[in-house]
């Protein structure tokens, strides 16, 4: 018997996971649709215009995709973090690799398709605009954005494996603290780099982002590589974490 | 079937739960796992199934290292937990979704067990009571026909008729290739069901013997108030006299009383242990 991967076991697990989480996925999708639709509609009413600037729309679709990713993947994260109730699931005859693969397909690939489907529906209903498809068909052009999304989603994945209770909240809070810490260190470093600008304050420079005084090229490169590599690295490490999980 | 050698395990560094624990649980038997609260019964079951990993020593479950949780091993283990949540499925869908994971699952058996427990397979799992859910899981677990069936407090939540149904079903489900481990506090529910008893206490196994060995070494009987007996290991008074456990010097036949055995073991731990250590010398 192949203990690493079997198509039959993979199929069974995929069916089990989708059947079990279908309701949450559907309810989450309806909620995401309602929020996006409401924001667009309220903005339309507020601006008293026929349409909204595409840049505005794409801006908040891009921001909202992060909480949506966490929301729609929450059932998987909850399974990973729960102790007693889902204990039995760890004894399902499947390999850790099959678990990770199913989780990846559901939470990364299917989630992306669903989110774009929701955004496209909102765009078509309110603006009859297909421009959003450009972002889907030019995946590599926007790879940093996608990588950042999947990177953050995968941080929640690893958070679910570390924290046993309220994993999503704790991971979110830890992520926030970590970013504040990195930003602090980064500001101190930039004070050393830009010696001619006295007393850079917290927020004057943004790690990985644009700021008024700019960022050195290599810092941007580091940020990008961190995001590109972080996503697969976290998924690989979560494979080992699942193998070692004890309940 | 299950071999545990020099097992050490602790949740906290300074408080070992098991130390140098050795145990063999052969197939073809229903093993009763007993112990006081906190003795580590559930922990031992989790170690055997691979949900927890030993700090030291080794465990072989069905010939596998359970901590690897290989699908080849897991498809031959079914663990019925004391606490569980079930997906929002009908019983039929639950069966459809999970049966494929277990190659020896037999649908007819599942339906028969459900009938025995008077449960209809079109019912929604979440509309059932805790006891009914447990009956579904017991039926499913037995129908998987796994080589190892682990049950943690299986009779908790079952009503009185269901407990006897459970005993009846379990008695018919065992064969030479299967090993069933039942951990419970409800020792009366195991009457006439288990073939061997394992008692845990203070980091170790204090008794692990087949019933026939226990009744060969110990005699369980009632004494009237005016009767006397020497070498009593444990006695419990009742209106009619005393229920006692004594060493079986005269090879008397008696029926095992699990509760009395449990109490006798804790009242005279070293005597009981010595008695069974020397089993080959008599």
Short mmCIF file of C-alpha atoms in Angstrom, two decimals:
data_model
loop_
_atom_site.label_atom_id
_atom_site.label_comp_id
_atom_site.label_asym_id
_atom_site.label_seq_id
_atom_site.Cartn_x
_atom_site.Cartn_y
_atom_site.Cartn_z
CA UNK A 1 0.00 0.00 0.00
CA UNK A 2 1.24 3.46 -0.85
CA UNK A 3 1.24 5.30 2.44
CA UNK A 4 2.09 8.67 0.90
CA UNK A 5 -0.57 9.12 -1.77
CA UNK A 6 -3.48 7.15 -3.12
CA UNK A 7 -5.95 8.65 -5.56
CA UNK A 8 -8.78 6.71 -3.92
CA UNK A 9 -8.00 8.03 -0.45
CA UNK A 10 -7.51 11.52 -1.83
CA UNK A 11 -10.94 11.36 -3.49
CA UNK A 12 -12.57 10.07 -0.32
CA UNK A 13 -10.99 12.78 1.79
CA UNK A 14 -11.89 15.48 -0.71
CA UNK A 15 -15.48 14.31 -0.64
CA UNK A 16 -15.48 14.13 3.16
CA UNK A 17 -14.06 17.64 3.55
CA UNK A 18 -16.31 19.26 0.97
CA UNK A 19 -19.46 17.51 2.28
CA UNK A 20 -18.65 18.51 5.83
CA UNK A 21 -17.80 22.12 5.07
CA UNK A 22 -20.27 22.78 2.27
CA UNK A 23 -22.70 24.70 4.47
CA UNK A 24 -20.00 26.94 5.92
CA UNK A 25 -18.60 27.57 2.45
CA UNK A 26 -22.03 28.44 1.04
CA UNK A 27 -22.96 30.67 3.97
CA UNK A 28 -19.55 32.35 3.85
CA UNK A 29 -19.92 32.93 0.12
CA UNK A 30 -23.34 34.51 0.58
CA UNK A 31 -21.93 36.74 3.32
CA UNK A 32 -18.96 37.81 1.17
CA UNK A 33 -21.29 38.53 -1.75
CA UNK A 34 -23.61 40.55 0.50
CA UNK A 35 -20.77 42.65 1.92
CA UNK A 36 -19.19 43.38 -1.48
CA UNK A 37 -22.57 44.18 -3.00
CA UNK A 38 -23.51 46.42 -0.07
CA UNK A 39 -20.22 48.36 -0.14
CA UNK A 40 -20.58 48.99 -3.86
CA UNK A 41 -24.23 49.95 -3.55
CA UNK A 42 -23.69 52.28 -0.59
CA UNK A 43 -20.76 53.90 -2.39
CA UNK A 44 -22.89 54.37 -5.51
CA UNK A 45 -25.66 55.99 -3.48
CA UNK A 46 -23.12 58.08 -1.54
CA UNK A 47 -21.42 59.41 -4.67
CA UNK A 48 -24.76 59.84 -6.48
CA UNK A 49 -23.16 58.59 -9.69
CA UNK A 50 -23.94 55.88 -12.23
CA UNK A 51 -20.71 54.01 -11.56
CA UNK A 52 -17.68 53.88 -9.27
CA UNK A 53 -14.08 54.24 -10.33
CA UNK A 54 -12.65 50.83 -11.20
CA UNK A 55 -9.54 51.58 -9.12
CA UNK A 56 -11.72 52.13 -6.06
CA UNK A 57 -13.57 48.87 -6.63
CA UNK A 58 -10.48 46.81 -7.27
CA UNK A 59 -8.88 48.41 -4.22
CA UNK A 60 -11.43 47.20 -1.76
CA UNK A 61 -11.98 43.87 -3.53
CA UNK A 62 -8.24 43.35 -2.97
CA UNK A 63 -8.45 44.32 0.67
CA UNK A 64 -11.59 42.30 1.37
CA UNK A 65 -10.14 39.15 -0.18
CA UNK A 66 -7.95 38.77 2.94
CA UNK A 67 -10.75 38.48 5.55
CA UNK A 68 -12.79 36.49 3.01
CA UNK A 69 -9.93 34.00 2.66
CA UNK A 70 -9.79 33.59 6.42
CA UNK A 71 -13.57 33.35 6.72
CA UNK A 72 -14.02 30.75 4.00
CA UNK A 73 -11.07 28.72 5.20
CA UNK A 74 -12.09 28.96 8.84
CA UNK A 75 -13.61 25.49 8.99
CA UNK A 76 -10.31 23.94 7.94
CA UNK A 77 -8.37 26.11 10.37
CA UNK A 78 -10.83 25.18 13.11
CA UNK A 79 -10.36 21.48 12.39
CA UNK A 80 -6.62 21.82 12.66
CA UNK A 81 -6.78 23.71 15.93
CA UNK A 82 -9.59 21.84 17.68
CA UNK A 83 -8.73 19.36 20.34
CA UNK A 84 -11.30 16.81 21.38
CA UNK A 85 -14.25 17.08 19.02
CA UNK A 86 -12.36 16.35 15.84
CA UNK A 87 -9.87 13.99 17.41
CA UNK A 88 -11.27 11.07 15.48
CA UNK A 89 -10.62 12.80 12.20
CA UNK A 90 -6.87 12.48 12.76
CA UNK A 91 -7.39 8.73 12.70
CA UNK A 92 -9.04 8.70 9.29
CA UNK A 93 -6.93 6.38 7.13
CA UNK A 94 -5.32 9.09 5.01
CA UNK A 95 -1.79 10.43 4.85
CA UNK A 96 -0.65 13.87 5.98
CA UNK A 97 0.21 14.63 2.36
CA UNK A 98 -3.34 13.86 1.24
CA UNK A 99 -4.68 16.12 3.98
CA UNK A 100 -2.46 18.98 2.91
CA UNK A 101 -3.28 18.49 -0.76
CA UNK A 102 -7.04 18.48 -0.13
CA UNK A 103 -6.70 21.50 2.11
CA UNK A 104 -4.63 23.34 -0.51
CA UNK A 105 -7.12 22.63 -3.28
CA UNK A 106 -10.09 23.72 -1.18
CA UNK A 107 -8.59 26.73 0.52
CA UNK A 108 -6.38 28.12 -2.21
CA UNK A 109 -7.72 27.02 -5.58
CA UNK A 110 -11.45 26.62 -4.92
CA UNK A 111 -11.49 29.66 -2.65
CA UNK A 112 -9.89 31.83 -5.37
CA UNK A 113 -12.40 30.64 -7.95
CA UNK A 114 -15.32 31.30 -5.60
CA UNK A 115 -14.07 34.76 -4.64
CA UNK A 116 -13.58 35.76 -8.26
CA UNK A 117 -16.99 34.34 -9.06
CA UNK A 118 -18.52 36.50 -6.32
CA UNK A 119 -16.66 39.62 -7.44
CA UNK A 120 -17.61 39.01 -11.06
CA UNK A 121 -21.28 38.58 -10.10
CA UNK A 122 -21.23 41.86 -8.16
CA UNK A 123 -19.50 43.62 -11.06
CA UNK A 124 -21.96 42.27 -13.59
CA UNK A 125 -25.05 43.04 -11.52
CA UNK A 126 -24.06 46.59 -10.56
CA UNK A 127 -21.76 47.78 -13.36
CA UNK A 128 -22.07 45.26 -16.20
CA UNK A 129 -18.26 45.31 -16.26
CA UNK A 130 -16.00 42.37 -17.19
CA UNK A 131 -12.71 44.21 -16.54
CA UNK A 132 -12.18 42.24 -13.34
CA UNK A 133 -11.48 39.16 -15.44
CA UNK A 134 -8.20 40.82 -16.41
CA UNK A 135 -6.94 40.14 -12.85
CA UNK A 136 -7.83 36.50 -13.12
CA UNK A 137 -6.31 35.97 -16.56
CA UNK A 138 -3.12 37.89 -15.71
CA UNK A 139 -2.23 35.86 -12.67
CA UNK A 140 1.53 36.27 -13.08
CA UNK A 141 1.32 40.01 -13.53
CA UNK A 142 -0.27 40.23 -10.09
CA UNK A 143 1.75 37.44 -8.55
CA UNK A 144 2.94 39.53 -5.61
CA UNK A 145 -0.64 40.24 -4.62
CA UNK A 146 -1.68 36.61 -4.93
CA UNK A 147 1.43 35.46 -3.10
CA UNK A 148 0.72 37.92 -0.30
CA UNK A 149 -2.84 36.61 -0.06
CA UNK A 150 -1.81 32.98 0.05
CA UNK A 151 1.06 33.83 2.39
CA UNK A 152 -1.29 35.40 4.92
CA UNK A 153 -3.79 32.57 4.50
CA UNK A 154 -1.02 30.06 5.12
CA UNK A 155 0.06 31.94 8.24
CA UNK A 156 -3.43 31.30 9.56
CA UNK A 157 -2.98 27.67 8.62
CA UNK A 158 0.15 27.36 10.71
CA UNK A 159 -1.53 29.39 13.48
CA UNK A 160 -4.29 26.81 13.58
CA UNK A 161 -1.73 24.12 14.15
CA UNK A 162 -0.03 26.04 16.95
CA UNK A 163 -2.96 27.45 18.90
CA UNK A 164 -5.47 25.00 20.32
CA UNK A 165 -8.24 27.48 21.05
CA UNK A 166 -9.44 30.62 19.24
CA UNK A 167 -6.68 30.04 16.71
CA UNK A 168 -7.92 32.54 14.14
CA UNK A 169 -8.10 35.41 16.64
CA UNK A 170 -4.78 34.53 18.23
CA UNK A 171 -3.06 34.18 14.86
CA UNK A 172 -4.50 37.49 13.67
CA UNK A 173 -3.31 39.21 16.83
CA UNK A 174 0.14 37.58 16.63
CA UNK A 175 0.41 38.60 12.99
CA UNK A 176 -0.44 42.17 13.90
CA UNK A 177 2.13 42.21 16.74
CA UNK A 178 4.73 40.65 14.48
CA UNK A 179 4.16 43.27 11.81
CA UNK A 180 4.39 46.07 14.37
CA UNK A 181 7.64 44.57 15.63
CA UNK A 182 9.10 44.16 12.12
CA UNK A 183 8.07 47.71 11.30
CA UNK A 184 9.80 48.96 14.44
CA UNK A 185 13.01 47.14 13.60
CA UNK A 186 12.74 48.34 10.02
CA UNK A 187 12.34 51.98 11.10
CA UNK A 188 15.45 51.66 13.26
CA UNK A 189 17.37 50.14 10.35
CA UNK A 190 16.21 52.86 7.96
CA UNK A 191 17.39 55.48 10.43
CA UNK A 192 20.84 53.99 9.97
CA UNK A 193 20.50 53.85 6.14
CA UNK A 194 19.05 57.35 5.63
CA UNK A 195 21.41 59.21 7.88
CA UNK A 196 20.72 62.46 6.10
CA UNK A 197 17.05 62.36 7.11
CA UNK A 198 17.02 62.95 10.86
CA UNK A 199 14.70 61.06 13.18
CA UNK A 200 12.55 58.86 10.92
CA UNK A 201 9.41 58.09 12.88
CA UNK A 202 7.39 54.89 13.04
CA UNK A 203 5.34 54.76 9.82
CA UNK A 204 7.62 57.08 7.84
CA UNK A 205 8.89 53.98 6.11
CA UNK A 206 6.77 50.91 5.46
CA UNK A 207 8.32 47.47 5.23
CA UNK A 208 7.62 46.07 1.79
CA UNK A 209 5.49 49.05 0.79
CA UNK A 210 5.92 52.50 -0.66
CA UNK A 211 6.52 55.49 1.53
CA UNK A 212 7.35 59.13 1.02
CA UNK A 213 11.07 58.67 1.27
CA UNK A 214 11.06 55.40 -0.66
CA UNK A 215 12.60 52.07 0.22
CA UNK A 216 15.93 50.64 -0.85
CA UNK A 217 15.52 48.24 -3.79
CA UNK A 218 17.01 45.29 -1.94
CA UNK A 219 14.47 45.67 0.88
CA UNK A 220 11.65 45.38 -1.64
CA UNK A 221 13.35 42.34 -3.12
CA UNK A 222 13.64 40.77 0.33
CA UNK A 223 9.98 41.46 0.96
CA UNK A 224 8.94 39.90 -2.34
CA UNK A 225 11.06 36.79 -1.84
CA UNK A 226 9.74 36.48 1.70
CA UNK A 227 6.20 36.49 0.35
CA UNK A 228 6.94 34.17 -2.60
CA UNK A 229 8.87 31.65 -0.55
CA UNK A 230 6.88 32.01 2.67
CA UNK A 231 3.71 30.63 1.14
CA UNK A 232 5.11 27.26 -0.06
CA UNK A 233 7.39 27.00 2.97
CA UNK A 234 4.49 27.37 5.37
CA UNK A 235 2.47 24.74 3.53
CA UNK A 236 5.43 22.37 3.60
CA UNK A 237 6.00 23.01 7.30
CA UNK A 238 2.29 22.46 8.00
CA UNK A 239 2.67 19.01 6.42
CA UNK A 240 5.24 18.14 9.08
CA UNK A 241 3.16 19.81 11.76
CA UNK A 242 0.15 17.62 10.87
CA UNK A 243 2.35 14.55 10.97
CA UNK A 244 3.48 15.51 14.46
CA UNK A 245 0.09 16.67 15.71
CA UNK A 246 -0.94 15.02 18.96
CA UNK A 247 -4.30 15.32 20.65
CA UNK B 1 -1.59 -7.41 18.11
CA UNK B 2 -0.43 -4.71 20.54
CA UNK B 3 2.96 -4.73 22.21
CA UNK B 4 4.11 -2.02 24.54
CA UNK B 5 7.65 -2.06 25.87
CA UNK B 6 9.13 0.22 28.50
CA UNK B 7 6.66 2.96 27.67
CA UNK B 8 7.22 6.34 29.27
CA UNK B 9 4.85 9.21 28.75
CA UNK B 10 4.07 12.46 30.50
CA UNK B 11 2.02 15.55 29.73
CA UNK B 12 4.18 17.58 32.10
CA UNK B 13 7.89 16.98 32.46
CA UNK B 14 7.95 16.42 36.20
CA UNK B 15 4.77 14.36 36.36
CA UNK B 16 5.13 11.11 34.42
CA UNK B 17 1.89 9.34 33.65
CA UNK B 18 3.57 6.10 32.56
CA UNK B 19 7.03 4.84 33.35
CA UNK B 20 8.52 1.54 32.13
CA UNK B 21 5.06 0.30 31.22
CA UNK B 22 4.95 -3.10 29.51
CA UNK B 23 1.81 -4.65 28.12
CA UNK B 24 0.72 -7.17 25.51
CA UNK B 25 -2.82 -7.30 24.21
CA UNK B 26 -3.32 -10.27 21.89
CA UNK B 27 -6.03 -10.58 19.25
CA UNK B 28 -9.14 -12.71 19.57
CA UNK B 29 -10.08 -11.10 22.86
CA UNK B 30 -12.12 -8.27 24.30
CA UNK B 31 -9.85 -6.48 26.74
CA UNK B 32 -11.28 -4.42 29.57
CA UNK B 33 -9.08 -1.48 30.53
CA UNK B 34 -9.75 -0.30 34.05
CA UNK B 35 -8.26 2.26 36.36
CA UNK B 36 -9.10 5.10 38.69
CA UNK B 37 -9.77 8.59 37.33
CA UNK B 38 -6.57 10.03 35.96
CA UNK B 39 -4.80 6.66 35.78
CA UNK B 40 -4.21 7.22 32.07
CA UNK B 41 -6.71 4.90 30.40
CA UNK B 42 -7.65 7.30 27.62
CA UNK B 43 -4.02 8.38 27.25
CA UNK B 44 -2.95 4.77 26.82
CA UNK B 45 -5.63 4.28 24.16
CA UNK B 46 -4.41 7.40 22.37
CA UNK B 47 -0.84 6.15 22.51
CA UNK B 48 -1.89 2.80 21.08
CA UNK B 49 -3.78 4.47 18.22
CA UNK B 50 -1.11 7.09 17.45
CA UNK B 51 -2.89 10.19 18.68
CA UNK B 52 -0.13 10.67 21.23
CA UNK B 53 3.52 9.74 20.94
CA UNK B 54 5.59 8.07 23.68
CA UNK B 55 8.45 9.96 25.32
CA UNK B 56 10.33 6.70 25.61
CA UNK B 57 9.91 3.04 24.89
CA UNK B 58 8.02 1.68 21.95
CA UNK B 59 4.58 0.58 20.91
CA UNK B 60 3.69 -1.80 18.11
CA UNK B 61 0.09 -1.68 17.01
CA UNK B 62 -0.84 -4.27 14.37
CA UNK B 63 2.88 -4.44 13.63
CA UNK B 64 3.13 -0.69 12.96
CA UNK B 65 4.65 2.20 14.86
CA UNK B 66 1.39 4.02 15.66
CA UNK B 67 3.02 7.45 15.84
CA UNK B 68 3.60 7.31 12.07
CA UNK B 69 -0.19 7.12 11.57
CA UNK B 70 0.22 5.28 8.29
CA UNK B 71 -3.03 4.78 6.35
CA UNK B 72 -2.24 1.05 6.17
CA UNK B 73 -2.52 0.89 9.96
CA UNK B 74 -5.34 3.40 10.36
CA UNK B 75 -7.66 1.53 8.01
CA UNK B 76 -7.55 -1.32 10.51
CA UNK B 77 -8.26 0.78 13.59
CA UNK B 78 -11.54 2.25 14.69
CA UNK B 79 -11.60 4.43 17.81
CA UNK B 80 -14.90 5.25 19.47
CA UNK B 81 -14.31 8.32 21.62
CA UNK B 82 -16.17 9.23 24.74
CA UNK B 83 -16.61 12.78 23.46
CA UNK B 84 -17.27 13.46 19.83
CA UNK B 85 -19.01 15.74 17.41
CA UNK B 86 -20.60 14.47 14.26
CA UNK B 87 -21.08 16.24 10.94
CA UNK B 88 -24.49 17.51 9.97
CA UNK B 89 -25.29 14.41 7.89
CA UNK B 90 -28.05 11.86 7.83
CA UNK B 91 -26.94 8.41 9.03
CA UNK B 92 -27.09 7.19 5.43
CA UNK B 93 -24.83 9.99 4.23
CA UNK B 94 -22.46 9.45 7.15
CA UNK B 95 -22.12 5.84 6.03
CA UNK B 96 -21.66 6.84 2.38
CA UNK B 97 -18.95 9.36 3.19
CA UNK B 98 -16.91 7.26 5.61
CA UNK B 99 -17.37 3.62 4.56
CA UNK B 100 -14.84 3.93 1.72
CA UNK B 101 -12.04 4.59 4.18
CA UNK B 102 -12.43 1.11 5.62
CA UNK B 103 -11.93 -1.68 3.07
CA UNK B 104 -13.64 -4.33 5.20
CA UNK B 105 -16.77 -2.30 5.88
CA UNK B 106 -19.95 -4.34 5.47
CA UNK B 107 -23.10 -2.34 4.87
CA UNK B 108 -25.49 -5.12 5.86
CA UNK B 109 -23.79 -5.45 9.20
CA UNK B 110 -24.15 -1.72 9.79
CA UNK B 111 -27.86 -1.88 9.03
CA UNK B 112 -28.30 -4.92 11.26
CA UNK B 113 -26.63 -3.20 14.19
CA UNK B 114 -28.73 -0.09 13.65
CA UNK B 115 -31.86 -2.25 13.63
CA UNK B 116 -30.72 -3.91 16.79
CA UNK B 117 -30.39 -0.49 18.41
CA UNK B 118 -33.71 0.60 16.87
CA UNK B 119 -32.26 3.47 14.90
CA UNK B 120 -33.45 4.42 11.41
CA UNK B 121 -30.79 5.30 8.88
CA UNK B 122 -32.73 8.23 7.41
CA UNK B 123 -32.44 10.22 10.62
CA UNK B 124 -30.17 13.24 10.89
CA UNK B 125 -27.22 12.68 13.19
CA UNK B 126 -27.60 16.05 14.86
CA UNK B 127 -31.24 15.37 15.72
CA UNK B 128 -30.24 12.29 17.73
CA UNK B 129 -29.52 12.19 21.45
CA UNK B 130 -25.99 11.56 22.71
CA UNK B 131 -26.81 7.91 23.41
CA UNK B 132 -28.32 7.41 19.96
CA UNK B 133 -25.31 9.01 18.30
CA UNK B 134 -23.15 6.64 20.25
CA UNK B 135 -25.18 3.70 18.99
CA UNK B 136 -24.62 4.88 15.41
CA UNK B 137 -20.88 5.10 16.03
CA UNK B 138 -20.79 1.68 17.72
CA UNK B 139 -22.67 0.20 14.75
CA UNK B 140 -20.37 1.90 12.29
CA UNK B 141 -17.24 0.92 14.23
CA UNK B 142 -18.26 -2.72 14.34
CA UNK B 143 -19.24 -2.74 10.65
CA UNK B 144 -15.79 -1.43 9.66
CA UNK B 145 -14.46 -4.85 10.71
CA UNK B 146 -11.14 -3.33 11.65
CA UNK B 147 -8.61 -5.56 13.36
CA UNK B 148 -8.46 -3.20 16.30
CA UNK B 149 -11.53 -1.62 17.83
CA UNK B 150 -10.95 0.82 20.66
CA UNK B 151 -13.86 2.00 22.75
CA UNK B 152 -13.56 4.66 25.40
CA UNK B 153 -16.53 4.54 27.77
CA UNK B 154 -18.82 3.04 25.11
CA UNK B 155 -21.77 2.51 27.44
CA UNK B 156 -21.85 6.07 28.78
CA UNK B 157 -25.13 7.56 27.70
CA UNK B 158 -26.71 4.25 26.73
CA UNK B 159 -30.01 3.38 28.38
CA UNK B 160 -30.47 0.08 30.24
CA UNK B 161 -31.87 -1.98 27.32
CA UNK B 162 -29.20 -0.59 25.03
CA UNK B 163 -26.47 -1.71 27.39
CA UNK B 164 -27.59 -5.31 27.12
CA UNK B 165 -27.97 -4.90 23.35
CA UNK B 166 -24.43 -3.57 23.32
CA UNK B 167 -23.15 -6.60 25.22
CA UNK B 168 -25.00 -8.93 22.88
CA UNK B 169 -23.68 -7.22 19.75
CA UNK B 170 -20.13 -7.05 21.05
CA UNK B 171 -20.10 -10.72 22.03
CA UNK B 172 -21.02 -11.66 18.47
CA UNK B 173 -18.56 -9.30 16.85
CA UNK B 174 -15.27 -10.73 18.10
CA UNK B 175 -13.24 -13.26 16.17
CA UNK B 176 -9.67 -14.55 16.29
CA UNK B 177 -8.31 -11.74 14.11
CA UNK B 178 -9.86 -8.89 16.04
CA UNK B 179 -8.82 -7.15 19.18
CA UNK B 180 -11.26 -5.02 21.10
CA UNK B 181 -10.20 -2.73 23.93
CA UNK B 182 -12.90 -1.26 26.10
CA UNK B 183 -12.05 1.35 28.67
CA UNK B 184 -14.76 2.05 31.17
CA UNK B 185 -15.77 2.92 34.70
CA UNK B 186 -19.07 1.12 34.29
CA UNK B 187 -17.63 -2.29 35.11
CA UNK B 188 -21.06 -3.89 35.44
CA UNK B 189 -21.59 -3.23 31.73
CA UNK B 190 -18.64 -5.48 30.95
CA UNK B 191 -19.99 -8.47 32.85
CA UNK B 192 -19.80 -11.63 30.75
CA UNK B 193 -18.33 -9.63 27.89
CA UNK B 194 -14.61 -9.17 28.37
CA UNK B 195 -12.00 -11.92 28.08
CA UNK B 196 -9.16 -10.17 29.83
CA UNK B 197 -8.66 -7.36 32.30
CA UNK B 198 -5.95 -4.75 32.46
CA UNK B 199 -5.78 -2.43 35.44
CA UNK B 200 -3.69 0.73 35.39
CA UNK B 201 -2.39 2.55 38.41
CA UNK B 202 0.43 4.93 39.23
CA UNK B 203 2.36 4.89 35.98
CA UNK B 204 2.12 1.18 35.42
CA UNK B 205 -0.03 -1.85 34.71
CA UNK B 206 -0.82 -3.57 37.97
CA UNK B 207 -2.77 -6.43 36.50
CA UNK B 208 -3.23 -7.72 32.98
CA UNK B 209 -4.63 -11.19 32.82
CA UNK B 210 -7.19 -13.28 30.95
CA UNK B 211 -10.36 -13.94 32.93
CA UNK B 212 -9.58 -17.68 33.14
CA UNK B 213 -6.26 -16.93 34.86
CA UNK B 214 -7.94 -14.57 37.28
CA UNK B 215 -10.63 -17.06 38.28
CA UNK B 216 -7.98 -19.77 38.56
CA UNK B 217 -6.04 -17.68 41.07
CA UNK B 218 -8.84 -15.89 42.82
CA UNK B 219 -12.19 -16.98 44.13
CA UNK B 220 -15.17 -14.65 44.33
CA UNK B 221 -17.84 -15.81 46.70
CA UNK B 222 -20.38 -14.93 49.36
CA UNK B 223 -19.93 -15.86 53.02
CA UNK B 224 -22.68 -15.88 55.58
CA UNK B 225 -22.03 -13.88 58.76
CA UNK B 226 -21.04 -16.95 60.77
CA UNK B 227 -18.68 -18.41 58.15
CA UNK B 228 -14.99 -17.65 58.31
CA UNK B 229 -12.33 -17.64 55.65
CA UNK B 230 -8.62 -17.02 55.71
CA UNK B 231 -6.49 -15.13 53.25
CA UNK B 232 -9.24 -12.70 52.35
CA UNK B 233 -8.00 -10.15 49.85
CA UNK B 234 -11.09 -8.02 49.93
CA UNK B 235 -14.48 -8.18 51.50
CA UNK B 236 -17.65 -6.19 51.18
CA UNK B 237 -20.52 -6.59 53.54
CA UNK B 238 -24.08 -7.06 52.41
CA UNK B 239 -27.35 -7.93 54.16
CA UNK B 240 -26.83 -11.63 53.57
CA UNK B 241 -23.23 -11.68 54.71
CA UNK B 242 -19.96 -10.76 53.03
CA UNK B 243 -18.82 -10.83 49.43
CA UNK B 244 -15.20 -11.79 49.45
CA UNK B 245 -12.22 -12.25 47.20
CA UNK B 246 -9.76 -14.90 48.34
CA UNK B 247 -6.83 -16.73 46.89
CA UNK B 248 -8.16 -19.80 45.14
CA UNK B 249 -6.19 -22.44 47.03
CA UNK B 250 -8.83 -25.12 46.55
CA UNK B 251 -9.39 -24.56 42.81
CA UNK B 252 -12.98 -23.56 43.38
CA UNK B 253 -15.00 -22.41 40.43
CA UNK B 254 -16.41 -18.92 40.76
CA UNK B 255 -17.73 -16.14 38.61
CA UNK B 256 -15.55 -13.09 38.24
CA UNK B 257 -16.91 -9.94 39.82
CA UNK B 258 -15.01 -7.15 38.11
CA UNK B 259 -15.84 -4.55 40.73
CA UNK B 260 -14.65 -6.83 43.53
CA UNK B 261 -11.49 -7.62 41.60
CA UNK B 262 -10.84 -3.94 41.05
CA UNK B 263 -11.28 -3.15 44.74
CA UNK B 264 -9.24 -6.17 45.81
CA UNK B 265 -6.40 -5.15 43.50
CA UNK B 266 -6.22 -1.69 45.02
CA UNK B 267 -6.62 -2.97 48.57
CA UNK B 268 -3.84 -5.56 48.19
CA UNK B 269 -1.81 -4.39 45.26
CA UNK B 270 1.46 -6.14 46.01
CA UNK B 271 -0.23 -9.40 47.03
CA UNK B 272 -2.24 -9.50 43.83
CA UNK B 273 0.79 -8.63 41.74
CA UNK B 274 2.89 -11.34 43.40
CA UNK B 275 0.12 -13.85 42.96
CA UNK B 276 0.05 -13.31 39.21
CA UNK B 277 3.80 -12.97 38.88
CA UNK B 278 4.12 -16.44 40.30
CA UNK B 279 1.45 -17.92 38.13
CA UNK B 280 3.78 -20.42 36.52
CA UNK B 281 5.19 -21.69 39.80
CA UNK B 282 2.00 -23.27 41.08
#
